[in-house]
XYZ file of C-alpha atoms in Angstrom:
233
model
C -13.427 156.679 206.399
C -15.184 156.098 203.085
C -13.867 152.614 202.746
C -14.650 151.765 206.361
C -18.287 152.842 206.089
C -18.775 150.874 202.897
C -17.243 147.753 204.374
C -19.472 148.048 207.468
C -22.817 148.664 205.729
C -22.443 146.941 202.322
C -23.294 143.370 201.302
C -20.710 140.627 200.812
C -20.225 141.279 197.095
C -19.914 145.026 197.554
C -17.518 144.505 200.429
C -15.229 142.423 198.215
C -15.460 144.974 195.404
C -14.596 147.937 197.591
C -11.799 145.982 199.231
C -10.274 145.589 195.807
C -10.772 149.288 195.112
C -9.058 150.172 198.402
C -5.927 148.178 197.500
C -2.736 149.886 196.333
C -2.419 150.456 192.590
C 0.208 147.758 192.042
C -1.814 145.059 193.788
C -4.931 146.077 191.853
C -3.090 145.839 188.549
C -1.746 142.385 189.365
C -5.197 141.178 190.394
C -6.826 142.385 187.160
C -4.025 140.849 185.088
C -4.432 137.525 186.872
C -8.200 137.472 186.310
C -7.731 138.327 182.636
C -5.168 135.532 182.214
C -7.359 132.961 183.943
C -10.337 133.917 181.810
C -8.436 133.422 178.583
C -6.848 130.203 179.791
C -10.271 128.718 180.397
C -11.322 129.474 176.812
C -7.911 128.836 175.187
C -7.489 126.624 172.106
C -5.190 123.646 172.506
C -3.666 121.829 169.517
C -1.559 118.750 170.221
C 0.557 117.466 167.319
C 2.641 114.307 167.967
C 4.631 114.661 164.732
C 5.000 117.725 162.523
C 7.570 116.507 159.980
C 6.416 113.668 157.725
C 8.054 111.790 154.843
C 6.185 109.536 152.458
C 6.605 108.038 148.988
C 4.522 108.477 145.863
C 1.083 106.778 145.947
C 1.261 106.283 149.713
C -1.158 107.796 152.255
C -0.496 110.194 155.118
C -2.437 111.348 158.169
C -1.791 114.742 159.739
C -2.624 113.743 163.297
C -3.804 116.400 165.779
C -5.892 116.665 168.942
C -7.886 119.882 169.221
C -9.488 121.062 172.451
C -11.446 124.280 172.941
C -14.755 125.637 174.217
C -17.656 124.861 171.913
C -17.459 123.303 168.471
C -14.338 124.454 166.629
C -13.984 125.174 162.928
C -11.092 123.367 161.234
C -9.450 124.844 158.167
C -6.540 123.195 156.367
C -4.351 125.119 153.919
C -1.514 123.956 151.650
C 1.490 126.202 150.993
C 4.496 125.570 148.770
C 6.684 128.419 147.597
C 4.400 131.039 146.064
C 1.438 128.626 145.963
C -1.219 128.743 148.657
C -4.565 127.007 148.357
C -7.329 125.897 150.665
C -7.828 122.177 151.140
C -11.037 122.206 153.122
C -13.004 123.533 156.069
C -15.265 121.604 158.415
C -17.056 121.848 161.711
C -17.423 118.396 163.305
C -21.003 117.193 163.121
C -22.175 120.345 161.326
C -20.698 120.603 157.819
C -17.738 119.605 155.679
C -16.504 121.580 152.693
C -13.583 120.107 150.714
C -12.241 121.840 147.591
C -12.573 120.140 144.211
C -8.824 119.433 143.903
C -8.885 117.315 147.063
C -12.407 115.862 147.054
C -11.343 112.298 146.254
C -8.167 112.279 148.368
C -9.004 113.924 151.699
C -10.431 112.231 154.769
C -11.606 114.442 157.668
C -11.739 113.538 161.355
C -13.687 115.067 164.233
C -10.521 115.715 166.257
C -9.134 117.944 163.493
C -6.857 115.374 161.870
C -6.756 115.079 158.094
C -5.847 112.132 155.864
C -4.424 112.591 152.372
C -4.233 109.589 150.010
C -2.501 108.804 146.698
C 0.367 111.226 147.313
C 2.096 113.012 144.460
C 5.356 114.912 144.184
C 3.351 118.153 144.043
C 2.016 117.440 147.542
C 5.403 118.284 149.048
C 5.123 121.439 151.137
C 3.629 122.998 154.271
C 0.193 122.183 155.682
C -1.387 124.614 158.131
C -4.338 123.870 160.389
C -6.284 126.892 161.654
C -8.672 126.220 164.545
C -11.318 128.850 165.335
C -13.584 128.602 168.372
C -17.106 129.951 168.860
C -15.780 133.232 170.266
C -13.721 133.913 167.162
C -10.346 133.074 168.707
C -8.011 131.117 166.454
C -4.770 129.175 166.620
C -2.524 127.642 163.961
C -0.438 124.472 163.754
C 1.899 123.645 160.885
C 3.181 120.441 159.280
C 5.942 119.703 156.773
C 5.399 116.915 154.244
C 8.072 115.553 151.929
C 7.027 113.220 149.120
C 9.784 111.319 147.327
C 9.925 108.685 144.622
C 12.741 106.536 145.995
C 10.467 103.523 146.529
C 9.019 103.843 143.023
C 12.469 104.060 141.434
C 13.654 101.039 143.423
C 10.667 98.996 142.275
C 11.239 100.058 138.690
C 14.922 99.176 138.945
C 14.133 95.794 140.452
C 11.549 95.091 137.760
C 13.964 95.943 134.967
C 16.723 93.903 136.623
C 14.409 90.910 136.995
C 13.413 91.127 133.328
C 17.062 91.339 132.218
C 18.060 88.390 134.384
C 15.105 86.352 133.135
C 16.088 87.131 129.531
C 19.706 86.154 130.157
C 18.597 82.919 131.823
C 16.357 82.132 128.838
C 19.195 82.783 126.401
C 21.560 80.598 128.434
C 19.047 77.741 128.549
C 18.456 78.023 124.787
C 22.208 78.001 124.138
C 22.697 74.897 126.270
C 19.812 73.154 124.475
C 21.280 73.987 121.053
C 24.755 72.802 122.097
C 23.333 69.555 123.433
C 21.389 69.002 120.213
C 24.465 69.753 118.111
C 26.563 67.352 120.198
C 24.016 64.574 119.713
C 23.955 65.168 115.943
C 27.744 65.145 115.717
C 27.913 61.949 117.780
C 25.276 60.249 115.611
C 27.065 61.323 112.411
C 30.395 59.945 113.622
C 28.701 56.704 114.593
C 27.156 56.375 111.121
C 30.503 57.156 109.483
C 32.209 54.535 111.600
C 29.560 51.941 110.718
C 29.849 52.740 107.015
C 33.657 52.509 107.204
C 33.506 49.107 108.848
C 30.993 47.898 106.254
C 33.143 49.093 103.353
C 36.193 47.458 104.871
C 34.377 44.125 105.202
C 33.220 44.317 101.589
C 36.756 45.136 100.423
C 38.265 42.211 102.284
C 35.599 39.842 100.987
C 36.238 40.985 97.406
C 40.008 40.441 97.727
C 39.422 36.958 99.135
C 37.334 35.998 96.076
C 39.989 37.017 93.481
C 42.927 34.864 92.309
C 46.305 36.408 93.062
C 48.830 37.255 90.324
C 52.080 35.254 89.985
C 54.645 36.110 92.661
C 52.047 37.858 94.886
C 50.817 36.212 98.003
C 47.141 35.684 98.448
C 45.401 37.998 100.922
C 42.874 36.837 103.386
C 40.886 38.536 106.005
C 42.021 38.395 109.566
C 39.893 38.288 112.675
C 40.152 42.059 112.824
C 38.523 42.283 109.375
C 41.758 43.915 108.059
C 43.695 42.487 105.044
C 46.844 40.658 106.056
C 49.580 38.690 104.352
C 49.615 34.904 104.430
């Protein structure tokens, strides 16, 4: 009777309210739960991360890419964690303020969508990076990233540089050796040519001297042949 009188005489809003109150307990509980869920879904924080595991080399750059969606202007806070170490990187509210810690002032680039860029990577940058997004109502949500920094590229470049220097040195030594051998060969060839010329000259002089002398009794006179060698008459 109470519910019927209220539904007959009340306004539209009151009618709906008392209809809810007249429902069984289970249905009422489900209705309240549904309203509560819908309310929080409307004001929920959404963080989209296309890639959460990143690998880079020393001195390279990295971007922790995210897309944040929430009601109002969110507050972004990035934190670095590695083992027992935990330190704040920076906090910013897009279009309002940006506060980056001294250790990262020259290496961090902030973006309005919550993404963060980190340049000139070092081995110590290996670890976990956590983004905490807080909306105007005080609700917050976290998203984590894993970054691995290695020095494989640096070691390869160093190895290639050393190898190039060694090969260049060996090539220089080989070229110098070939030049010295060629010079020595030319000297030896010139010396043999001079010795041959001197030998021929001495032989001509010897034959000419023998031709000018009178021979002893019983010994035939020598004369030079066309080959410039002494021969018997």
